[in-house]
Tab-separated table of N, CA and C in Angstrom:
chain	number	residue	atom	x	y	z
A	1	MET	N	0.816	-1.174	0.000
A	1	MET	CA	0.000	0.000	0.000
A	1	MET	C	0.866	1.247	0.000
A	2	LEU	N	1.935	1.258	0.738
A	2	LEU	CA	2.856	2.382	0.793
A	2	LEU	C	3.463	2.644	-0.583
A	3	ARG	N	3.831	1.539	-1.221
A	3	ARG	CA	4.431	1.665	-2.548
A	3	ARG	C	3.423	2.258	-3.540
A	4	THR	N	2.209	1.884	-3.483
A	4	THR	CA	1.161	2.393	-4.368
A	4	THR	C	0.923	3.867	-4.104
A	5	THR	N	0.950	4.287	-2.851
A	5	THR	CA	0.752	5.692	-2.504
A	5	THR	C	1.879	6.542	-3.070
A	6	ARG	N	3.133	6.063	-2.931
A	6	ARG	CA	4.276	6.804	-3.493
A	6	ARG	C	4.149	6.914	-5.002
A	7	THR	N	3.741	5.860	-5.656
A	7	THR	CA	3.589	5.859	-7.107
A	7	THR	C	2.517	6.856	-7.527
A	8	VAL	N	1.411	6.878	-6.814
A	8	VAL	CA	0.325	7.806	-7.125
A	8	VAL	C	0.800	9.244	-6.909
A	9	ARG	N	1.527	9.487	-5.784
A	9	ARG	CA	2.058	10.832	-5.536
A	9	ARG	C	3.057	11.240	-6.610
A	10	SER	N	3.925	10.329	-7.020
A	10	SER	CA	4.909	10.613	-8.068
A	10	SER	C	4.219	10.917	-9.392
A	11	LEU	N	3.196	10.145	-9.713
A	11	LEU	CA	2.429	10.398	-10.942
A	11	LEU	C	1.724	11.747	-10.853
A	12	GLY	N	1.204	12.075	-9.671
A	12	GLY	CA	0.544	13.365	-9.465
A	12	GLY	C	1.525	14.511	-9.662
A	13	ALA	N	2.730	14.347	-9.122
A	13	ALA	CA	3.751	15.388	-9.295
A	13	ALA	C	4.147	15.523	-10.756
A	14	LEU	N	4.270	14.401	-11.459
A	14	LEU	CA	4.619	14.407	-12.871
A	14	LEU	C	3.532	15.081	-13.687
A	15	VAL	N	2.277	14.751	-13.412
A	15	VAL	CA	1.165	15.370	-14.126
A	15	VAL	C	1.154	16.883	-13.861
A	16	GLY	N	1.390	17.273	-12.608
A	16	GLY	CA	1.441	18.697	-12.255
A	16	GLY	C	2.560	19.414	-12.998
A	17	ALA	N	3.738	18.778	-13.068
A	17	ALA	CA	4.870	19.376	-13.778
A	17	ALA	C	4.576	19.513	-15.263
A	18	LEU	N	3.965	18.482	-15.851
A	18	LEU	CA	3.604	18.539	-17.275
A	18	LEU	C	2.566	19.630	-17.529
A	19	ALA	N	1.602	19.761	-16.615
A	19	ALA	CA	0.582	20.796	-16.767
A	19	ALA	C	1.224	22.184	-16.695
A	20	ALA	N	2.155	22.351	-15.768
A	20	ALA	CA	2.847	23.639	-15.641
A	20	ALA	C	3.665	23.926	-16.890
A	21	ALA	N	4.357	22.908	-17.410
A	21	ALA	CA	5.146	23.075	-18.632
A	21	ALA	C	4.246	23.414	-19.811
A	22	GLY	N	3.099	22.750	-19.882
A	22	GLY	CA	2.135	23.029	-20.952
A	22	GLY	C	1.611	24.449	-20.871
A	23	ALA	N	1.309	24.906	-19.646
A	23	ALA	CA	0.820	26.272	-19.458
A	23	ALA	C	1.885	27.284	-19.864
A	24	LEU	N	3.152	27.005	-19.497
A	24	LEU	CA	4.255	27.890	-19.876
A	24	LEU	C	4.411	27.928	-21.391
A	25	ALA	N	4.354	26.756	-22.040
A	25	ALA	CA	4.474	26.695	-23.500
A	25	ALA	C	3.339	27.460	-24.171
A	26	ALA	N	2.124	27.327	-23.632
A	26	ALA	CA	0.982	28.041	-24.201
A	26	ALA	C	1.150	29.543	-24.039
A	27	ALA	N	1.643	29.970	-22.876
A	27	ALA	CA	1.859	31.405	-22.637
A	27	ALA	C	2.910	31.952	-23.585
A	28	LEU	N	3.999	31.202	-23.783
A	28	LEU	CA	5.047	31.636	-24.714
A	28	LEU	C	4.515	31.708	-26.137
A	29	ALA	N	3.701	30.726	-26.514
A	29	ALA	CA	3.131	30.724	-27.857
A	29	ALA	C	2.217	31.937	-28.058
A	30	ARG	N	1.414	32.284	-27.033
A	30	ARG	CA	0.545	33.462	-27.134
A	30	ARG	C	1.379	34.734	-27.241
A	31	ALA	N	2.451	34.816	-26.472
A	31	ALA	CA	3.330	35.995	-26.522
A	31	ALA	C	3.972	36.118	-27.894
A	32	ASP	N	4.431	34.990	-28.451
A	32	ASP	CA	5.042	35.000	-29.782
A	32	ASP	C	4.015	35.383	-30.837
A	33	ALA	N	2.797	34.853	-30.719
A	33	ALA	CA	1.743	35.187	-31.676
A	33	ALA	C	1.402	36.666	-31.589
A	34	GLY	N	1.385	37.214	-30.361
A	34	GLY	CA	1.126	38.647	-30.191
A	34	GLY	C	2.207	39.490	-30.826
A	35	ALA	N	3.458	39.089	-30.655
A	35	ALA	CA	4.580	39.821	-31.252
A	35	ALA	C	4.508	39.746	-32.771
A	36	THR	N	4.140	38.570	-33.314
A	36	THR	CA	4.014	38.400	-34.763
A	36	THR	C	2.884	39.265	-35.299
A	37	ALA	N	1.747	39.304	-34.598
A	37	ALA	CA	0.619	40.136	-35.030
A	37	ALA	C	1.002	41.612	-34.998
A	38	ALA	N	1.740	42.018	-33.971
A	38	ALA	CA	2.180	43.414	-33.887
A	38	ALA	C	3.120	43.747	-35.034
A	39	ALA	N	4.003	42.818	-35.374
A	39	ALA	CA	4.928	43.045	-36.494
A	39	ALA	C	4.156	43.150	-37.799
A	40	ARG	N	3.124	42.305	-37.970
A	40	ARG	CA	2.310	42.373	-39.180
A	40	ARG	C	1.567	43.699	-39.258
A	41	ALA	N	1.082	44.174	-38.116
A	41	ALA	CA	0.352	45.440	-38.089
A	41	ALA	C	1.265	46.593	-38.496
A	42	ARG	N	2.533	46.510	-38.151
A	42	ARG	CA	3.493	47.550	-38.524
A	42	ARG	C	3.953	47.388	-39.960
A	43	GLY	N	3.735	46.246	-40.566
A	43	GLY	CA	4.254	45.823	-41.855
A	43	GLY	C	4.558	46.890	-42.874
A	44	ARG	N	3.609	47.703	-43.238
A	44	ARG	CA	3.820	48.625	-44.339
A	44	ARG	C	4.686	49.824	-43.995
A	45	ALA	N	4.813	50.178	-42.760
A	45	ALA	CA	5.652	51.321	-42.386
A	45	ALA	C	6.512	50.954	-41.192
A	46	ALA	N	7.143	49.823	-41.294
A	46	ALA	CA	7.959	49.339	-40.181
A	46	ALA	C	9.210	50.188	-39.989
A	47	HIS	N	9.686	50.823	-41.055
A	47	HIS	CA	10.916	51.613	-40.980
A	47	HIS	C	10.647	53.039	-41.446
A	48	SER	N	11.282	53.972	-40.815
A	48	SER	CA	11.236	55.371	-41.233
A	48	SER	C	12.672	55.877	-41.253
A	49	LEU	N	13.050	56.487	-42.351
A	49	LEU	CA	14.438	56.876	-42.542
A	49	LEU	C	14.504	58.324	-43.013
A	50	SER	N	15.231	59.154	-42.288
A	50	SER	CA	15.498	60.514	-42.722
A	50	SER	C	16.700	60.434	-43.657
A	51	ALA	N	16.485	60.726	-44.932
A	51	ALA	CA	17.515	60.487	-45.940
A	51	ALA	C	18.012	61.782	-46.574
A	52	SER	N	19.292	61.777	-46.899
A	52	SER	CA	19.927	62.870	-47.626
A	52	SER	C	20.886	62.233	-48.626
A	53	ASP	N	20.632	62.451	-49.918
A	53	ASP	CA	21.431	61.800	-50.954
A	53	ASP	C	21.812	62.789	-52.047
A	54	GLU	N	22.838	62.415	-52.813
A	54	GLU	CA	23.277	63.210	-53.949
A	54	GLU	C	23.584	62.273	-55.105
A	55	ALA	N	23.037	62.593	-56.268
A	55	ALA	CA	23.249	61.786	-57.473
A	55	ALA	C	23.975	62.617	-58.525
A	56	HIS	N	24.968	62.005	-59.154
A	56	HIS	CA	25.674	62.609	-60.285
A	56	HIS	C	25.297	61.781	-61.506
A	57	LEU	N	24.487	62.378	-62.380
A	57	LEU	CA	23.928	61.645	-63.515
A	57	LEU	C	24.521	62.143	-64.822
A	58	ARG	N	24.619	61.222	-65.757
A	58	ARG	CA	25.140	61.561	-67.078
A	58	ARG	C	24.084	61.253	-68.139
A	59	TYR	N	24.133	62.000	-69.185
A	59	TYR	CA	23.205	61.862	-70.304
A	59	TYR	C	23.412	60.520	-71.004
A	60	VAL	N	22.307	59.816	-71.275
A	60	VAL	CA	22.354	58.560	-72.031
A	60	VAL	C	21.686	58.751	-73.386
A	61	SER	N	20.461	59.282	-73.378
A	61	SER	CA	19.746	59.510	-74.637
A	61	SER	C	18.607	60.503	-74.393
A	62	ALA	N	17.930	60.865	-75.474
A	62	ALA	CA	16.802	61.790	-75.373
A	62	ALA	C	15.727	61.405	-76.366
A	63	SER	N	14.511	61.793	-76.022
A	63	SER	CA	13.381	61.664	-76.926
A	63	SER	C	12.611	62.973	-76.813
A	64	GLY	N	12.815	63.843	-77.781
A	64	GLY	CA	12.232	65.176	-77.695
A	64	GLY	C	12.844	65.935	-76.529
A	65	ALA	N	11.998	66.446	-75.640
A	65	ALA	CA	12.473	67.211	-74.483
A	65	ALA	C	12.700	66.326	-73.255
A	66	THR	N	12.542	65.007	-73.410
A	66	THR	CA	12.733	64.090	-72.283
A	66	THR	C	14.115	63.448	-72.357
A	67	LEU	N	14.895	63.650	-71.282
A	67	LEU	CA	16.242	63.088	-71.198
A	67	LEU	C	16.220	61.809	-70.374
A	68	TYR	N	17.033	60.848	-70.786
A	68	TYR	CA	17.242	59.632	-70.003
A	68	TYR	C	18.652	59.732	-69.442
A	69	GLU	N	18.778	59.692	-68.111
A	69	GLU	CA	20.075	59.842	-67.443
A	69	GLU	C	20.275	58.721	-66.437
A	70	THR	N	21.518	58.415	-66.173
A	70	THR	CA	21.855	57.376	-65.202
A	70	THR	C	23.135	57.779	-64.467
A	71	GLY	N	23.319	57.233	-63.272
A	71	GLY	CA	24.530	57.555	-62.520
A	71	GLY	C	24.508	56.973	-61.123
A	72	ARG	N	25.480	57.405	-60.331
A	72	ARG	CA	25.675	56.905	-58.964
A	72	ARG	C	25.004	57.821	-57.947
A	73	VAL	N	24.542	57.200	-56.864
A	73	VAL	CA	23.949	57.925	-55.744
A	73	VAL	C	24.814	57.684	-54.518
A	74	ALA	N	25.112	58.747	-53.787
A	74	ALA	CA	25.868	58.645	-52.534
A	74	ALA	C	25.029	59.269	-51.423
A	75	GLY	N	25.204	58.772	-50.211
A	75	GLY	CA	24.488	59.314	-49.068
A	75	GLY	C	23.835	58.223	-48.252
A	76	THR	N	22.631	58.476	-47.785
A	76	THR	CA	21.911	57.541	-46.926
A	76	THR	C	21.575	56.241	-47.655
A	77	LEU	N	21.181	56.325	-48.910
A	77	LEU	CA	20.826	55.159	-49.720
A	77	LEU	C	21.730	55.072	-50.945
A	78	PRO	N	22.980	54.658	-50.776
A	78	PRO	CA	23.893	54.598	-51.925
A	78	PRO	C	23.475	53.525	-52.922
A	79	GLY	N	23.809	53.778	-54.165
A	79	GLY	CA	23.490	52.825	-55.227
A	79	GLY	C	23.576	53.509	-56.572
A	80	SER	N	22.641	53.160	-57.437
A	80	SER	CA	22.588	53.788	-58.754
A	80	SER	C	21.182	54.334	-58.991
A	81	MET	N	21.076	55.207	-60.006
A	81	MET	CA	19.804	55.871	-60.267
A	81	MET	C	19.586	56.017	-61.758
A	82	ARG	N	18.318	55.894	-62.149
A	82	ARG	CA	17.904	56.151	-63.533
A	82	ARG	C	16.791	57.185	-63.488
A	83	VAL	N	16.876	58.159	-64.396
A	83	VAL	CA	15.917	59.265	-64.413
A	83	VAL	C	15.436	59.492	-65.841
A	84	HIS	N	14.141	59.733	-65.994
A	84	HIS	CA	13.553	60.263	-67.218
A	84	HIS	C	13.054	61.654	-66.840
A	85	MET	N	13.681	62.704	-67.404
A	85	MET	CA	13.361	64.061	-67.000
A	85	MET	C	12.975	64.897	-68.198
A	86	ARG	N	11.834	65.541	-68.101
A	86	ARG	CA	11.357	66.420	-69.162
A	86	ARG	C	11.845	67.830	-68.875
A	87	ILE	N	12.591	68.382	-69.824
A	87	ILE	CA	13.150	69.729	-69.698
A	87	ILE	C	12.228	70.684	-70.449
A	88	ALA	N	11.559	71.551	-69.707
A	88	ALA	CA	10.660	72.549	-70.289
A	88	ALA	C	10.704	73.772	-69.379
A	89	ALA	N	9.640	74.575	-69.372
A	89	ALA	CA	9.591	75.729	-68.475
A	89	ALA	C	9.770	75.262	-67.029
A	90	ASP	N	9.214	74.107	-66.702
A	90	ASP	CA	9.443	73.420	-65.429
A	90	ASP	C	10.046	72.057	-65.748
A	91	PHE	N	10.806	71.512	-64.817
A	91	PHE	CA	11.373	70.171	-64.990
A	91	PHE	C	10.450	69.181	-64.293
A	92	SER	N	10.236	68.018	-64.905
A	92	SER	CA	9.449	66.962	-64.264
A	92	SER	C	9.953	65.619	-64.757
A	93	GLY	N	9.719	64.586	-63.953
A	93	GLY	CA	10.176	63.290	-64.392
A	93	GLY	C	9.929	62.179	-63.396
A	94	THR	N	10.412	61.007	-63.775
A	94	THR	CA	10.316	59.816	-62.935
A	94	THR	C	11.721	59.322	-62.639
A	95	PHE	N	11.846	58.556	-61.553
A	95	PHE	CA	13.155	58.041	-61.161
A	95	PHE	C	13.019	56.667	-60.536
A	96	THR	N	14.120	55.934	-60.577
A	96	THR	CA	14.261	54.686	-59.841
A	96	THR	C	15.658	54.666	-59.239
A	97	ILE	N	15.721	54.402	-57.933
A	97	ILE	CA	16.995	54.259	-57.233
A	97	ILE	C	17.181	52.773	-56.931
A	98	TYR	N	18.328	52.242	-57.297
A	98	TYR	CA	18.655	50.841	-57.032
A	98	TYR	C	19.633	50.811	-55.860
A	99	ALA	N	19.137	50.429	-54.686
A	99	ALA	CA	19.944	50.394	-53.463
A	99	ALA	C	20.050	48.946	-52.989
A	100	ALA	N	20.869	48.709	-51.978
A	100	ALA	CA	21.029	47.363	-51.426
A	100	ALA	C	19.674	46.848	-50.939
A	101	GLY	N	19.276	45.702	-51.421
A	101	GLY	CA	18.041	45.080	-50.970
A	101	GLY	C	16.807	45.411	-51.777
A	102	GLY	N	16.915	46.281	-52.783
A	102	GLY	CA	15.734	46.584	-53.580
A	102	GLY	C	15.852	47.888	-54.330
A	103	SER	N	14.702	48.372	-54.798
A	103	SER	CA	14.669	49.624	-55.551
A	103	SER	C	13.525	50.499	-55.049
A	104	ILE	N	13.650	51.807	-55.317
A	104	ILE	CA	12.674	52.808	-54.886
A	104	ILE	C	12.309	53.633	-56.116
A	105	SER	N	11.008	53.837	-56.340
A	105	SER	CA	10.555	54.591	-57.514
A	105	SER	C	9.657	55.749	-57.113
A	106	GLY	N	9.595	56.739	-58.012
A	106	GLY	CA	8.721	57.869	-57.759
A	106	GLY	C	8.786	58.885	-58.875
A	107	HIS	N	8.281	60.076	-58.579
A	107	HIS	CA	8.254	61.158	-59.560
A	107	HIS	C	8.511	62.479	-58.844
A	108	GLY	N	8.895	63.475	-59.624
A	108	GLY	CA	9.175	64.771	-59.033
A	108	GLY	C	9.038	65.891	-60.035
A	109	SER	N	9.069	67.106	-59.523
A	109	SER	CA	9.039	68.283	-60.386
A	109	SER	C	9.856	69.390	-59.729
A	110	ALA	N	10.378	70.272	-60.554
A	110	ALA	CA	11.227	71.345	-60.052
A	110	ALA	C	11.107	72.570	-60.950
A	111	THR	N	11.409	73.707	-60.372
A	111	THR	CA	11.411	74.968	-61.096
A	111	THR	C	12.853	75.402	-61.323
A	112	PRO	N	13.237	75.644	-62.587
A	112	PRO	CA	14.603	76.120	-62.855
A	112	PRO	C	14.756	77.585	-62.458
A	113	HIS	N	15.989	77.937	-62.086
A	113	HIS	CA	16.304	79.302	-61.667
A	113	HIS	C	17.514	79.783	-62.468
A	114	GLY	N	17.409	80.938	-63.068
A	114	GLY	CA	18.535	81.505	-63.792
A	114	GLY	C	18.607	81.034	-65.229
A	115	ALA	N	19.736	81.342	-65.856
A	115	ALA	CA	19.962	80.985	-67.254
A	115	ALA	C	21.439	80.738	-67.437
A	116	GLY	N	21.833	80.343	-68.602
A	116	GLY	CA	23.235	80.076	-68.869
A	116	GLY	C	23.495	78.585	-68.972
A	117	VAL	N	24.775	78.224	-68.981
A	117	VAL	CA	25.156	76.817	-69.137
A	117	VAL	C	24.692	75.996	-67.943
A	118	TYR	N	24.933	76.495	-66.728
A	118	TYR	CA	24.520	75.781	-65.517
A	118	TYR	C	23.250	76.412	-64.977
A	119	GLU	N	22.206	75.624	-64.894
A	119	GLU	CA	20.932	76.128	-64.406
A	119	GLU	C	20.566	75.368	-63.130
A	120	SER	N	20.350	76.118	-62.040
A	120	SER	CA	19.943	75.467	-60.793
A	120	SER	C	18.431	75.245	-60.812
A	121	PHE	N	17.971	74.325	-59.972
A	121	PHE	CA	16.539	74.064	-59.863
A	121	PHE	C	16.219	73.590	-58.449
A	122	SER	N	14.949	73.738	-58.065
A	122	SER	CA	14.477	73.245	-56.777
A	122	SER	C	13.025	72.814	-56.924
A	123	GLY	N	12.647	71.825	-56.110
A	123	GLY	CA	11.285	71.313	-56.182
A	123	GLY	C	11.063	70.235	-55.148
A	124	SER	N	10.226	69.281	-55.502
A	124	SER	CA	9.911	68.197	-54.576
A	124	SER	C	9.746	66.891	-55.339
A	125	LEU	N	9.835	65.805	-54.590
A	125	LEU	CA	9.609	64.491	-55.188
A	125	LEU	C	8.734	63.665	-54.263
A	126	THR	N	8.074	62.687	-54.848
A	126	THR	CA	7.210	61.772	-54.117
A	126	THR	C	7.665	60.354	-54.412
A	127	ILE	N	7.872	59.581	-53.361
A	127	ILE	CA	8.225	58.167	-53.505
A	127	ILE	C	6.920	57.395	-53.498
A	128	SER	N	6.705	56.596	-54.550
A	128	SER	CA	5.406	55.938	-54.707
A	128	SER	C	5.468	54.418	-54.641
A	129	GLY	N	6.638	53.839	-54.456
A	129	GLY	CA	6.709	52.381	-54.362
A	129	GLY	C	8.118	51.879	-54.525
A	130	GLY	N	8.227	50.584	-54.629
A	130	GLY	CA	9.536	49.985	-54.789
A	130	GLY	C	9.449	48.480	-54.909
A	131	LYS	N	10.597	47.848	-54.831
A	131	LYS	CA	10.696	46.390	-54.907
A	131	LYS	C	11.639	45.908	-53.821
A	132	GLY	N	11.560	44.624	-53.513
A	132	GLY	CA	12.423	44.054	-52.480
A	132	GLY	C	12.061	44.609	-51.123
A	133	ARG	N	13.054	44.950	-50.334
A	133	ARG	CA	12.787	45.458	-48.986
A	133	ARG	C	12.055	46.787	-48.990
A	134	TYR	N	12.001	47.464	-50.144
A	134	TYR	CA	11.324	48.752	-50.264
A	134	TYR	C	9.964	48.640	-50.952
A	135	ARG	N	9.365	47.449	-50.984
A	135	ARG	CA	8.123	47.241	-51.737
A	135	ARG	C	6.967	48.118	-51.237
A	136	TYR	N	6.995	48.565	-49.987
A	136	TYR	CA	5.944	49.446	-49.461
A	136	TYR	C	6.434	50.888	-49.310
A	137	ALA	N	7.471	51.242	-50.020
A	137	ALA	CA	8.094	52.566	-49.863
A	137	ALA	C	7.130	53.684	-50.220
A	138	HIS	N	7.168	54.730	-49.403
A	138	HIS	CA	6.445	55.959	-49.695
A	138	HIS	C	7.106	57.085	-48.905
A	139	GLY	N	6.912	58.298	-49.384
A	139	GLY	CA	7.499	59.440	-48.702
A	139	GLY	C	7.617	60.638	-49.622
A	140	THR	N	8.170	61.698	-49.064
A	140	THR	CA	8.370	62.929	-49.824
A	140	THR	C	9.752	63.485	-49.511
A	141	ALA	N	10.232	64.328	-50.401
A	141	ALA	CA	11.546	64.938	-50.195
A	141	ALA	C	11.624	66.255	-50.947
A	142	ARG	N	12.510	67.112	-50.504
A	142	ARG	CA	12.868	68.329	-51.235
A	142	ARG	C	13.931	67.939	-52.250
A	143	LEU	N	13.965	68.643	-53.336
A	143	LEU	CA	14.826	68.325	-54.467
A	143	LEU	C	15.559	69.589	-54.898
A	144	TYR	N	16.875	69.484	-55.045
A	144	TYR	CA	17.714	70.611	-55.465
A	144	TYR	C	18.717	70.093	-56.484
A	145	GLY	N	19.250	70.989	-57.303
A	145	GLY	CA	20.289	70.517	-58.198
A	145	GLY	C	20.716	71.520	-59.239
A	146	THR	N	21.556	71.005	-60.147
A	146	THR	CA	22.029	71.799	-61.283
A	146	THR	C	21.924	70.969	-62.552
A	147	PHE	N	21.667	71.661	-63.645
A	147	PHE	CA	21.564	71.044	-64.966
A	147	PHE	C	22.557	71.744	-65.877
A	148	ASN	N	23.444	70.970	-66.500
A	148	ASN	CA	24.428	71.508	-67.433
A	148	ASN	C	23.812	71.467	-68.832
A	149	ARG	N	23.502	72.621	-69.393
A	149	ARG	CA	22.837	72.675	-70.699
A	149	ARG	C	23.748	72.276	-71.859
A	150	MET	N	25.051	72.196	-71.656
A	150	MET	CA	25.978	71.770	-72.715
A	150	MET	C	26.109	70.243	-72.751
A	151	SER	N	26.336	69.619	-71.611
A	151	SER	CA	26.544	68.160	-71.563
A	151	SER	C	25.292	67.400	-71.140
A	152	TYR	N	24.254	68.120	-70.718
A	152	TYR	CA	23.007	67.557	-70.182
A	152	TYR	C	23.201	66.800	-68.862
A	153	ALA	N	24.336	66.966	-68.219
A	153	ALA	CA	24.584	66.286	-66.938
A	153	ALA	C	23.729	66.921	-65.840
A	154	LEU	N	23.289	66.074	-64.899
A	154	LEU	CA	22.485	66.509	-63.763
A	154	LEU	C	23.193	66.184	-62.455
A	155	VAL	N	23.117	67.092	-61.518
A	155	VAL	CA	23.497	66.806	-60.129
A	155	VAL	C	22.229	67.053	-59.326
A	156	ILE	N	21.765	66.026	-58.610
A	156	ILE	CA	20.519	66.118	-57.850
A	156	ILE	C	20.803	65.832	-56.383
A	157	GLN	N	20.304	66.693	-55.522
A	157	GLN	CA	20.392	66.481	-54.073
A	157	GLN	C	18.971	66.374	-53.532
A	158	THR	N	18.756	65.410	-52.621
A	158	THR	CA	17.433	65.234	-52.017
A	158	THR	C	17.555	65.157	-50.506
A	159	ARG	N	16.538	65.649	-49.827
A	159	ARG	CA	16.431	65.550	-48.375
A	159	ARG	C	14.974	65.299	-48.034
A	160	GLY	N	14.715	64.182	-47.320
A	160	GLY	CA	13.338	63.883	-46.981
A	160	GLY	C	13.217	62.660	-46.106
A	161	THR	N	11.993	62.147	-46.004
A	161	THR	CA	11.689	60.996	-45.179
A	161	THR	C	11.173	59.852	-46.035
A	162	LEU	N	11.764	58.696	-45.843
A	162	LEU	CA	11.368	57.477	-46.543
A	162	LEU	C	10.764	56.526	-45.523
A	163	ARG	N	9.581	56.033	-45.811
A	163	ARG	CA	8.950	55.009	-44.976
A	163	ARG	C	8.834	53.746	-45.814
A	164	TYR	N	9.245	52.618	-45.238
A	164	TYR	CA	9.179	51.356	-45.981
A	164	TYR	C	8.992	50.190	-45.045
């Protein structure tokens, strides 16, 4: 009888330990699920980046008043850039930046200032999407630069906020 009582007590302790372990595992699973749900809720704007970049672009080709330019970007998001820019009374165009982990696309417009070979401009741009880690990219930035009317080279500086 003593032996049976010890066995029953040992089984009771084992069942209690298993129940406690199960409760702990369930609590951890709920905590992990909560963290995963919170991460999903943040999904589209999980990152916010104050960016400042400068691109040195060179002329590739033109179609009427629209120039196609490409070059390197240095700064917060280094990489390369492609631009289609319409040169008229105002400048406007589209761009794609190829950075580590993906690409960022958008459009912008600027007002030229002055005349001569080097013409400065200022305006704004809107980031409307991307690929890879930047697939949910959006944001706005100020846009500054110079346009060389002889070589068609562009220097573009941007300052703004990128959310992705």
